[in-house]
Amino acid sequence: MKKILLVDDSKFWRLLLYGLLKNNFEVYVADSGFDGIKKAFEFYPDIILTDYNMPDISGIFLSIVLRNYNEFKNSGIFILTSSDDKLNDFWVKKSGANKFFSKSIFKEKDKLDDFLITLKMKDFYSIKTNNHKISREKIYEIIEQKLKSEIFQKEILNLLKYVRDEKHLIFRLYSFFKDLFDVDSFFTLLLSESEGRIYSFNGNVSKNHAKALLLSYFEKPTIPTTWTFIGDFNDNSSKKIKEHEKFLIKFENKEEGIILVEPVLNNFKSMINLISTSLGVVFNTLNNFKEYMNASIFDGLTELYNKKNLILKIEEFVKKYSTNSTIAIIDIDNFKNVNDKYGHVVGDEVLKKLAEIIKNSINKNAIAGRYGGEEFIILFNSPDVAFTTIEKIFDTIHKMDWVDILNDKRKITISCGVSSYKMNQTITDFIDSADKLLYKAKKDGKDRYYFENYNLMENKYIV
């Protein structure tokens, strides 16, 4: 016979329920919430039937406390409410209870029969261990932890409103930890496929040391394409992160990032476990947003700016550098033949290699993007820089051994047209001026570059 515990501060309801259930259950009775928890650990009932509104602690809190223990993970917990109690399934389930019933069911035979069938048919059970001694202090501690968890998780999830400003969001997260603990240094690493971002607050360590240490705690880290470091790093510092706490942040078993703080802190692990789910949601959202933004800004194959954002960058460039703005259009010679002979997979590798050469050749003021197909655009803030950079790119291309990509001795060549911006010129005309020079370079034999009216060039390059 299953054991059932009745918890109600009303003698009337205790007697009524006892009389109703005694023939089908081994019945125990408690007259308050505290007494109910005490007797639950004394008798280990399979089912707990508790009143919601009691003078000491409510049925909701009773359920929260009992569900905190493995002994009652599979017990049936049902909350009875009067007609004046404001309770619904959402709040009942948040407490861990199975269901709530209104006490009005005892006035209607059909509903009462359904209630009794629910108690009898479900496979509820408790596990007797005698491992726990419950006290009022422990009960309050469990309830306090539940409240803390709800509050802390809400605070963390509220950070999602800053998802468009990751730097500010991470600063708010750092402030949250500062409010809770005596944190000296705070480090955060977020990992997505396109970019790893490492933040340091009061860290004063080298980037390489922070990166190596943070990554060492990952089980299967994603290896991003690029790395970004934000905060007070010091590459001249010999300081090492020693006494610290760390927490690996996961979402649906995928490693999203890590938090590391100095020094070792009391209650750090217990507190951060309360917010682990919310941290997983926040870090996953940040990484997904980063990937979404990169996909909307950058070309997926070459990781240079895509055409849409390239046009916006040209407009910004012209406003900033005016007639010093210089545009270069580069096109791979005979690229259709490369795709036809070697296949599109090899063709993609050629595109990626050229993008890599461009990225490694330009300075921090230049901007590069894939204009379409096998065409690339580079923006320079002066004709002089454009000239030296294009020379460097052509020199690199000529010296490049393509055998690892093409598996033969074929050479890849490019053609290029370069033009400077003229006052009141439209962006379309600005691009077309370089495109015409590119066309001439193609027509004149390919594997060459033409500059428009650039006197430092050798004559064969001037148009």
GROMACS .gro file of C-alpha atoms in nm:
model
  463
    1MET     CA    1   0.000   0.000   0.000
    2LYS     CA    2   0.136   0.341  -0.097
    3LYS     CA    3   0.207   0.595   0.172
    4ILE     CA    4   0.047   0.939   0.157
    5LEU     CA    5   0.123   1.244   0.370
    6LEU     CA    6  -0.154   1.500   0.431
    7VAL     CA    7  -0.030   1.850   0.517
    8ASP     CA    8  -0.291   2.106   0.623
    9ASP     CA    9  -0.320   2.353   0.910
   10SER     CA   10  -0.699   2.299   0.916
   11LYS     CA   11  -0.816   2.014   1.139
   12PHE     CA   12  -1.138   1.994   0.937
   13TRP     CA   13  -0.950   1.926   0.612
   14ARG     CA   14  -0.710   1.684   0.776
   15LEU     CA   15  -1.001   1.475   0.907
   16LEU     CA   16  -1.193   1.495   0.579
   17LEU     CA   17  -0.893   1.387   0.369
   18TYR     CA   18  -0.793   1.118   0.616
   19GLY     CA   19  -1.140   0.964   0.602
   20LEU     CA   20  -1.139   0.981   0.222
   21LEU     CA   21  -0.798   0.819   0.171
   22LYS     CA   22  -0.746   0.577   0.462
   23ASN     CA   23  -0.890   0.275   0.280
   24ASN     CA   24  -0.653   0.306  -0.017
   25PHE     CA   25  -0.335   0.449   0.138
   26GLU     CA   26  -0.120   0.432   0.445
   27VAL     CA   27  -0.196   0.785   0.566
   28TYR     CA   28   0.023   1.022   0.772
   29VAL     CA   29  -0.081   1.368   0.885
   30ALA     CA   30   0.104   1.697   0.944
   31ASP     CA   31  -0.049   2.022   1.069
   32SER     CA   32   0.193   2.276   0.914
   33GLY     CA   33   0.444   2.319   0.634
   34PHE     CA   34   0.744   2.267   0.863
   35ASP     CA   35   0.580   1.963   1.023
   36GLY     CA   36   0.506   1.827   0.676
   37ILE     CA   37   0.872   1.847   0.568
   38LYS     CA   38   0.983   1.689   0.898
   39LYS     CA   39   0.739   1.399   0.860
   40ALA     CA   40   0.830   1.355   0.492
   41PHE     CA   41   1.183   1.269   0.608
   42GLU     CA   42   1.044   1.054   0.885
   43PHE     CA   43   0.802   0.840   0.683
   44TYR     CA   44   0.915   0.888   0.318
   45PRO     CA   45   0.564   0.904   0.168
   46ASP     CA   46   0.509   0.822  -0.197
   47ILE     CA   47   0.256   1.105  -0.229
   48ILE     CA   48   0.238   1.440  -0.051
   49LEU     CA   49  -0.095   1.619  -0.052
   50THR     CA   50  -0.046   1.971   0.086
   51ASP     CA   51  -0.251   2.280   0.142
   52TYR     CA   52  -0.128   2.589  -0.041
   53ASN     CA   53  -0.191   2.860   0.218
   54MET     CA   54  -0.046   2.779   0.561
   55PRO     CA   55   0.081   3.010   0.839
   56ASP     CA   56   0.447   2.903   0.836
   57ILE     CA   57   0.543   2.809   0.481
   58SER     CA   58   0.318   2.753   0.182
   59GLY     CA   59   0.268   2.435  -0.013
   60ILE     CA   60   0.476   2.593  -0.291
   61PHE     CA   61   0.780   2.626  -0.062
   62LEU     CA   62   0.720   2.278   0.080
   63SER     CA   63   0.738   2.140  -0.274
   64ILE     CA   64   1.055   2.340  -0.352
   65VAL     CA   65   1.228   2.201  -0.042
   66LEU     CA   66   1.132   1.837  -0.099
   67ARG     CA   67   1.220   1.845  -0.470
   68ASN     CA   68   1.567   1.958  -0.365
   69TYR     CA   69   1.633   1.603  -0.242
   70ASN     CA   70   1.671   1.295  -0.462
   71GLU     CA   71   1.457   1.097  -0.217
   72PHE     CA   72   1.149   1.288  -0.337
   73LYS     CA   73   1.234   1.342  -0.706
   74ASN     CA   74   0.974   1.081  -0.806
   75SER     CA   75   0.719   1.144  -0.534
   76GLY     CA   76   0.378   1.278  -0.622
   77ILE     CA   77   0.329   1.630  -0.483
   78PHE     CA   78  -0.017   1.783  -0.513
   79ILE     CA   79  -0.125   2.122  -0.384
   80LEU     CA   80  -0.480   2.187  -0.267
   81THR     CA   81  -0.616   2.540  -0.288
   82SER     CA   82  -0.922   2.718  -0.164
   83SER     CA   83  -1.134   2.922  -0.400
   84ASP     CA   84  -0.964   3.245  -0.284
   85ASP     CA   85  -0.608   3.127  -0.353
   86LYS     CA   86  -0.446   3.272  -0.666
   87LEU     CA   87  -0.259   2.974  -0.807
   88ASN     CA   88  -0.219   2.813  -1.148
   89ASP     CA   89  -0.031   2.529  -1.314
   90PHE     CA   90   0.261   2.754  -1.408
   91TRP     CA   91   0.352   2.845  -1.050
   92VAL     CA   92   0.281   2.494  -0.926
   93LYS     CA   93   0.519   2.341  -1.181
   94LYS     CA   94   0.783   2.606  -1.104
   95SER     CA   95   0.779   2.471  -0.749
   96GLY     CA   96   0.822   2.114  -0.868
   97ALA     CA   97   0.472   2.000  -0.776
   98ASN     CA   98   0.280   1.774  -1.014
   99LYS     CA   99  -0.055   1.951  -1.009
  100PHE     CA  100  -0.289   2.162  -0.804
  101PHE     CA  101  -0.651   2.086  -0.723
  102SER     CA  102  -0.916   2.319  -0.594
  103LYS     CA  103  -1.082   2.204  -0.272
  104SER     CA  104  -1.412   2.258  -0.449
  105ILE     CA  105  -1.365   1.916  -0.613
  106PHE     CA  106  -1.488   1.756  -0.291
  107LYS     CA  107  -1.832   1.895  -0.371
  108GLU     CA  108  -1.847   1.728  -0.715
  109LYS     CA  109  -1.837   1.349  -0.738
  110ASP     CA  110  -1.695   1.328  -1.092
  111LYS     CA  111  -1.403   1.559  -1.015
  112LEU     CA  112  -1.339   1.384  -0.685
  113ASP     CA  113  -1.327   1.048  -0.864
  114ASP     CA  114  -1.075   1.186  -1.116
  115PHE     CA  115  -0.866   1.318  -0.827
  116LEU     CA  116  -0.859   0.977  -0.656
  117ILE     CA  117  -0.775   0.799  -0.982
  118THR     CA  118  -0.480   1.038  -1.033
  119LEU     CA  119  -0.343   0.950  -0.689
  120LYS     CA  120  -0.391   0.575  -0.742
  121MET     CA  121  -0.281   0.528  -1.102
  122LYS     CA  122   0.046   0.724  -1.120
  123ASP     CA  123   0.369   0.546  -1.034
  124PHE     CA  124   0.480   0.775  -0.754
  125TYR     CA  125   0.745   0.665  -0.509
  126SER     CA  126   1.002   0.799  -0.265
  127ILE     CA  127   1.342   0.654  -0.180
  128LYS     CA  128   1.417   0.597   0.186
  129THR     CA  129   1.779   0.675   0.277
  130ASN     CA  130   1.784   0.828   0.629
  131ASN     CA  131   2.078   1.038   0.506
  132HIS     CA  132   1.926   1.377   0.584
  133LYS     CA  133   1.834   1.560   0.898
  134ILE     CA  134   1.609   1.846   0.815
  135SER     CA  135   1.598   2.167   1.020
  136ARG     CA  136   1.423   2.500   0.992
  137GLU     CA  137   1.755   2.660   0.907
  138LYS     CA  138   1.809   2.416   0.621
  139ILE     CA  139   1.456   2.471   0.495
  140TYR     CA  140   1.508   2.847   0.488
  141GLU     CA  141   1.846   2.798   0.318
  142ILE     CA  142   1.687   2.594   0.037
  143ILE     CA  143   1.408   2.849  -0.010
  144GLU     CA  144   1.662   3.133  -0.009
  145GLN     CA  145   1.872   2.955  -0.270
  146LYS     CA  146   1.564   2.911  -0.489
  147LEU     CA  147   1.481   3.280  -0.461
  148LYS     CA  148   1.843   3.374  -0.531
  149SER     CA  149   1.843   3.150  -0.835
  150GLU     CA  150   1.529   3.315  -0.974
  151ILE     CA  151   1.664   3.666  -0.907
  152PHE     CA  152   2.015   3.598  -1.038
  153GLN     CA  153   1.891   3.421  -1.349
  154LYS     CA  154   1.658   3.711  -1.422
  155GLU     CA  155   1.950   3.955  -1.383
  156ILE     CA  156   2.162   3.753  -1.626
  157LEU     CA  157   1.882   3.714  -1.881
  158ASN     CA  158   1.815   4.088  -1.862
  159LEU     CA  159   2.161   4.134  -2.015
  160LEU     CA  160   2.022   4.006  -2.345
  161LYS     CA  161   1.884   4.353  -2.417
  162TYR     CA  162   2.247   4.454  -2.480
  163VAL     CA  163   2.315   4.173  -2.728
  164ARG     CA  164   2.393   4.426  -3.004
  165ASP     CA  165   2.668   4.574  -2.789
  166GLU     CA  166   2.867   4.274  -2.670
  167LYS     CA  167   3.136   4.485  -2.504
  168HIS     CA  168   2.881   4.665  -2.289
  169LEU     CA  169   2.704   4.338  -2.205
  170ILE     CA  170   3.026   4.179  -2.083
  171PHE     CA  171   3.105   4.491  -1.880
  172ARG     CA  172   2.763   4.460  -1.713
  173LEU     CA  173   2.836   4.094  -1.642
  174TYR     CA  174   3.167   4.197  -1.483
  175SER     CA  175   2.982   4.455  -1.271
  176PHE     CA  176   2.736   4.184  -1.162
  177PHE     CA  177   3.023   3.970  -1.036
  178LYS     CA  178   3.184   4.270  -0.869
  179ASP     CA  179   2.861   4.332  -0.678
  180LEU     CA  180   2.855   3.975  -0.550
  181PHE     CA  181   3.222   3.904  -0.486
  182ASP     CA  182   3.548   4.075  -0.410
  183VAL     CA  183   3.676   4.021  -0.765
  184ASP     CA  184   4.026   4.146  -0.850
  185SER     CA  185   4.047   4.037  -1.214
  186PHE     CA  186   3.779   3.915  -1.452
  187PHE     CA  187   3.832   3.735  -1.784
  188THR     CA  188   3.578   3.610  -2.033
  189LEU     CA  189   3.626   3.410  -2.352
  190LEU     CA  190   3.347   3.362  -2.607
  191LEU     CA  191   3.401   3.116  -2.889
  192SER     CA  192   3.222   3.112  -3.223
  193GLU     CA  193   3.341   2.979  -3.557
  194SER     CA  194   3.423   3.318  -3.704
  195GLU     CA  195   3.573   3.490  -3.400
  196GLY     CA  196   3.707   3.424  -3.052
  197ARG     CA  197   3.669   3.724  -2.819
  198ILE     CA  198   3.867   3.755  -2.498
  199TYR     CA  199   3.781   4.027  -2.246
  200SER     CA  200   4.005   4.137  -1.961
  201PHE     CA  201   3.904   4.363  -1.672
  202ASN     CA  202   4.193   4.454  -1.444
  203GLY     CA  203   4.386   4.158  -1.585
  204ASN     CA  204   4.718   4.314  -1.688
  205VAL     CA  205   4.844   3.990  -1.848
  206SER     CA  206   4.965   3.914  -2.200
  207LYS     CA  207   4.715   3.815  -2.465
  208ASN     CA  208   4.892   3.486  -2.532
  209HIS     CA  209   4.892   3.387  -2.165
  210ALA     CA  210   4.521   3.466  -2.122
  211LYS     CA  211   4.428   3.286  -2.443
  212ALA     CA  212   4.632   2.974  -2.363
  213LEU     CA  213   4.499   2.946  -2.008
  214LEU     CA  214   4.134   3.004  -2.097
  215LEU     CA  215   4.144   2.760  -2.388
  216SER     CA  216   4.311   2.494  -2.172
  217TYR     CA  217   3.986   2.447  -1.977
  218PHE     CA  218   3.779   2.365  -2.286
  219GLU     CA  219   3.709   2.002  -2.364
  220LYS     CA  220   3.649   2.041  -2.739
  221PRO     CA  221   3.701   2.408  -2.825
  222THR     CA  222   3.581   2.560  -3.151
  223ILE     CA  223   3.880   2.702  -3.338
  224PRO     CA  224   3.774   3.045  -3.464
  225THR     CA  225   3.902   3.214  -3.779
  226THR     CA  226   4.012   3.528  -3.597
  227TRP     CA  227   4.081   3.644  -3.242
  228THR     CA  228   3.987   3.974  -3.080
  229PHE     CA  229   4.117   4.101  -2.746
  230ILE     CA  230   3.924   4.366  -2.554
  231GLY     CA  231   4.034   4.526  -2.230
  232ASP     CA  232   4.353   4.591  -2.037
  233PHE     CA  233   4.597   4.336  -2.176
  234ASN     CA  234   4.969   4.399  -2.142
  235ASP     CA  235   5.194   4.201  -2.375
  236ASN     CA  236   5.502   4.328  -2.189
  237SER     CA  237   5.375   4.185  -1.860
  238SER     CA  238   5.522   3.867  -1.714
  239LYS     CA  239   5.230   3.831  -1.473
  240LYS     CA  240   5.060   3.491  -1.467
  241ILE     CA  241   4.706   3.408  -1.362
  242LYS     CA  242   4.752   3.175  -1.064
  243GLU     CA  243   4.491   3.150  -0.787
  244HIS     CA  244   4.161   3.170  -0.970
  245GLU     CA  245   3.811   3.033  -1.019
  246LYS     CA  246   3.678   2.932  -1.358
  247PHE     CA  247   3.346   2.821  -1.502
  248LEU     CA  248   3.299   2.663  -1.845
  249ILE     CA  249   2.975   2.787  -1.999
  250LYS     CA  250   2.772   2.546  -2.211
  251PHE     CA  251   2.444   2.556  -2.397
  252GLU     CA  252   2.287   2.221  -2.488
  253ASN     CA  253   2.627   2.056  -2.422
  254LYS     CA  254   2.808   2.289  -2.664
  255GLU     CA  255   3.091   2.493  -2.515
  256GLU     CA  256   3.012   2.860  -2.567
  257GLY     CA  257   3.268   3.032  -2.346
  258ILE     CA  258   3.433   3.055  -2.007
  259ILE     CA  259   3.450   3.296  -1.714
  260LEU     CA  260   3.763   3.321  -1.501
  261VAL     CA  261   3.806   3.539  -1.192
  262GLU     CA  262   4.087   3.613  -0.949
  263PRO     CA  263   4.127   3.528  -0.664
  264VAL     CA  264   3.968   3.206  -0.532
  265LEU     CA  265   3.629   3.308  -0.393
  266ASN     CA  266   3.403   3.163  -0.126
  267ASN     CA  267   3.069   3.033  -0.257
  268PHE     CA  268   3.172   3.102  -0.618
  269LYS     CA  269   3.081   2.756  -0.746
  270SER     CA  270   2.749   2.739  -0.562
  271MET     CA  271   2.650   3.083  -0.687
  272ILE     CA  272   2.754   3.036  -1.047
  273ASN     CA  273   2.570   2.704  -1.061
  274LEU     CA  274   2.253   2.902  -0.990
  275ILE     CA  275   2.304   3.105  -1.308
  276SER     CA  276   2.467   2.843  -1.530
  277THR     CA  277   2.157   2.794  -1.746
  278SER     CA  278   2.108   3.168  -1.797
  279LEU     CA  279   2.478   3.218  -1.874
  280GLY     CA  280   2.451   2.944  -2.134
  281VAL     CA  281   2.157   3.120  -2.299
  282VAL     CA  282   2.335   3.458  -2.298
  283PHE     CA  283   2.666   3.327  -2.434
  284ASN     CA  284   2.491   3.118  -2.698
  285THR     CA  285   2.290   3.422  -2.807
  286LEU     CA  286   2.605   3.637  -2.826
  287ASN     CA  287   2.784   3.376  -3.037
  288ASN     CA  288   2.485   3.329  -3.267
  289PHE     CA  289   2.448   3.704  -3.306
  290LYS     CA  290   2.819   3.734  -3.386
  291GLU     CA  291   2.782   3.470  -3.657
  292TYR     CA  292   2.470   3.638  -3.792
  293MET     CA  293   2.642   3.976  -3.809
  294ASN     CA  294   2.950   3.829  -3.973
  295ALA     CA  295   2.732   3.651  -4.229
  296SER     CA  296   2.553   3.977  -4.309
  297ILE     CA  297   2.879   4.176  -4.336
  298PHE     CA  298   3.140   3.934  -4.466
  299ASP     CA  299   3.164   3.699  -4.759
  300GLY     CA  300   3.133   3.346  -4.628
  301LEU     CA  301   3.409   3.202  -4.848
  302THR     CA  302   3.683   3.465  -4.836
  303GLU     CA  303   3.590   3.636  -4.506
  304LEU     CA  304   3.635   3.974  -4.673
  305TYR     CA  305   3.351   4.229  -4.683
  306ASN     CA  306   3.060   4.120  -4.901
  307LYS     CA  307   2.938   4.338  -5.187
  308LYS     CA  308   2.656   4.504  -4.990
  309ASN     CA  309   2.882   4.621  -4.709
  310LEU     CA  310   3.164   4.699  -4.949
  311ILE     CA  311   2.946   4.963  -5.115
  312LEU     CA  312   2.869   5.115  -4.773
  313LYS     CA  313   3.242   5.118  -4.692
  314ILE     CA  314   3.319   5.295  -5.021
  315GLU     CA  315   3.068   5.567  -4.931
  316GLU     CA  316   3.226   5.607  -4.585
  317PHE     CA  317   3.574   5.610  -4.737
  318VAL     CA  318   3.490   5.884  -4.983
  319LYS     CA  319   3.340   6.102  -4.709
  320LYS     CA  320   3.651   6.054  -4.495
  321TYR     CA  321   3.935   6.074  -4.751
  322SER     CA  322   3.771   6.257  -5.043
  323THR     CA  323   4.002   6.267  -5.351
  324ASN     CA  324   4.268   6.064  -5.171
  325SER     CA  325   4.028   5.769  -5.181
  326THR     CA  326   4.167   5.515  -5.426
  327ILE     CA  327   3.995   5.201  -5.546
  328ALA     CA  328   4.152   4.890  -5.696
  329ILE     CA  329   3.953   4.618  -5.872
  330ILE     CA  330   4.129   4.283  -5.904
  331ASP     CA  331   4.010   3.995  -6.120
  332ILE     CA  332   4.154   3.643  -6.148
  333ASP     CA  333   4.259   3.572  -6.506
  334ASN     CA  334   4.089   3.280  -6.684
  335PHE     CA  335   3.907   3.179  -6.368
  336LYS     CA  336   3.630   3.000  -6.560
  337ASN     CA  337   3.895   2.774  -6.705
  338VAL     CA  338   4.023   2.702  -6.351
  339ASN     CA  339   3.673   2.596  -6.241
  340ASP     CA  340   3.616   2.391  -6.556
  341LYS     CA  341   3.949   2.207  -6.533
  342TYR     CA  342   3.993   2.163  -6.158
  343GLY     CA  343   3.639   2.190  -6.026
  344HIS     CA  344   3.465   2.447  -5.810
  345VAL     CA  345   3.615   2.313  -5.487
  346VAL     CA  346   3.964   2.395  -5.615
  347GLY     CA  347   3.833   2.722  -5.756
  348ASP     CA  348   3.712   2.816  -5.409
  349GLU     CA  349   4.058   2.741  -5.268
  350VAL     CA  350   4.209   2.977  -5.525
  351LEU     CA  351   3.966   3.250  -5.421
  352LYS     CA  352   4.048   3.195  -5.054
  353LYS     CA  353   4.422   3.207  -5.122
  354LEU     CA  354   4.393   3.536  -5.313
  355ALA     CA  355   4.182   3.680  -5.030
  356GLU     CA  356   4.449   3.571  -4.785
  357ILE     CA  357   4.722   3.740  -4.993
  358ILE     CA  358   4.515   4.060  -5.007
  359LYS     CA  359   4.453   4.058  -4.631
  360ASN     CA  360   4.822   4.004  -4.559
  361SER     CA  361   4.925   4.284  -4.798
  362ILE     CA  362   4.702   4.575  -4.698
  363ASN     CA  363   4.755   4.805  -4.401
  364LYS     CA  364   4.505   4.886  -4.125
  365ASN     CA  365   4.358   5.182  -4.316
  366ALA     CA  366   4.275   4.981  -4.626
  367ILE     CA  367   3.952   4.785  -4.673
  368ALA     CA  368   3.908   4.478  -4.891
  369GLY     CA  369   3.600   4.294  -5.011
  370ARG     CA  370   3.474   4.041  -5.260
  371TYR     CA  371   3.283   4.234  -5.524
  372GLY     CA  372   3.142   3.926  -5.692
  373GLY     CA  373   3.259   3.601  -5.847
  374GLU     CA  374   3.636   3.626  -5.886
  375GLU     CA  375   3.646   4.005  -5.849
  376PHE     CA  376   3.787   4.183  -5.543
  377ILE     CA  377   3.795   4.548  -5.444
  378ILE     CA  378   4.050   4.719  -5.223
  379LEU     CA  379   4.005   5.073  -5.089
  380PHE     CA  380   4.312   5.281  -5.004
  381ASN     CA  381   4.339   5.620  -4.835
  382SER     CA  382   4.605   5.743  -5.080
  383PRO     CA  383   4.731   5.664  -5.434
  384ASP     CA  384   5.084   5.611  -5.302
  385VAL     CA  385   4.971   5.336  -5.064
  386ALA     CA  386   4.764   5.183  -5.344
  387PHE     CA  387   5.063   5.170  -5.576
  388THR     CA  388   5.301   5.003  -5.331
  389THR     CA  389   5.035   4.757  -5.213
  390ILE     CA  390   4.927   4.648  -5.561
  391GLU     CA  391   5.293   4.597  -5.653
  392LYS     CA  392   5.332   4.382  -5.342
  393ILE     CA  393   5.023   4.174  -5.426
  394PHE     CA  394   5.139   4.112  -5.784
  395ASP     CA  395   5.486   4.020  -5.665
  396THR     CA  396   5.340   3.772  -5.416
  397ILE     CA  397   5.112   3.620  -5.681
  398HIS     CA  398   5.406   3.577  -5.924
  399LYS     CA  399   5.617   3.403  -5.659
  400MET     CA  400   5.332   3.186  -5.537
  401ASP     CA  401   5.363   2.810  -5.585
  402TRP     CA  402   5.010   2.691  -5.663
  403VAL     CA  403   5.095   2.321  -5.679
  404ASP     CA  404   4.941   2.246  -5.337
  405ILE     CA  405   4.606   2.380  -5.458
  406LEU     CA  406   4.609   2.289  -5.831
  407ASN     CA  407   4.828   1.979  -5.810
  408ASP     CA  408   5.020   2.090  -6.120
  409LYS     CA  409   5.260   2.365  -6.226
  410ARG     CA  410   4.998   2.604  -6.355
  411LYS     CA  411   5.034   2.966  -6.242
  412ILE     CA  412   4.743   3.183  -6.135
  413THR     CA  413   4.758   3.544  -6.250
  414ILE     CA  414   4.544   3.848  -6.188
  415SER     CA  415   4.460   4.176  -6.360
  416CYS     CA  416   4.386   4.505  -6.187
  417GLY     CA  417   4.258   4.857  -6.247
  418VAL     CA  418   4.317   5.141  -6.002
  419SER     CA  419   4.155   5.483  -5.992
  420SER     CA  420   4.128   5.776  -5.748
  421TYR     CA  421   3.806   5.951  -5.654
  422LYS     CA  422   3.709   6.276  -5.827
  423MET     CA  423   3.497   6.543  -5.663
  424ASN     CA  424   3.120   6.499  -5.707
  425GLN     CA  425   3.172   6.159  -5.865
  426THR     CA  426   2.901   5.902  -5.786
  427ILE     CA  427   3.003   5.577  -5.620
  428THR     CA  428   2.900   5.389  -5.933
  429ASP     CA  429   3.122   5.613  -6.151
  430PHE     CA  430   3.406   5.575  -5.902
  431ILE     CA  431   3.388   5.196  -5.931
  432ASP     CA  432   3.342   5.213  -6.308
  433SER     CA  433   3.657   5.423  -6.348
  434ALA     CA  434   3.865   5.140  -6.200
  435ASP     CA  435   3.662   4.875  -6.380
  436LYS     CA  436   3.746   5.032  -6.719
  437LEU     CA  437   4.116   5.011  -6.638
  438LEU     CA  438   4.069   4.648  -6.535
  439TYR     CA  439   3.900   4.581  -6.869
  440LYS     CA  440   4.191   4.740  -7.053
  441ALA     CA  441   4.439   4.528  -6.853
  442LYS     CA  442   4.245   4.219  -6.958
  443LYS     CA  443   4.228   4.329  -7.321
  444ASP     CA  444   4.600   4.409  -7.334
  445GLY     CA  445   4.707   4.060  -7.231
  446LYS     CA  446   4.614   4.015  -6.862
  447ASP     CA  447   4.858   3.969  -6.571
  448ARG     CA  448   4.903   4.346  -6.535
  449TYR     CA  449   4.768   4.648  -6.352
  450TYR     CA  450   4.681   4.997  -6.478
  451PHE     CA  451   4.668   5.317  -6.273
  452GLU     CA  452   4.483   5.624  -6.389
  453ASN     CA  453   4.716   5.926  -6.426
  454TYR     CA  454   4.959   5.818  -6.157
  455ASN     CA  455   5.290   5.980  -6.251
  456LEU     CA  456   5.515   5.771  -6.026
  457MET     CA  457   5.430   5.466  -6.232
  458GLU     CA  458   5.636   5.344  -6.520
  459ASN     CA  459   5.480   5.454  -6.848
  460LYS     CA  460   5.352   5.110  -6.935
  461TYR     CA  461   5.123   5.122  -6.631
  462ILE     CA  462   4.976   5.469  -6.687
  463VAL     CA  463   4.649   5.519  -6.869
   0.00000   0.00000   0.00000
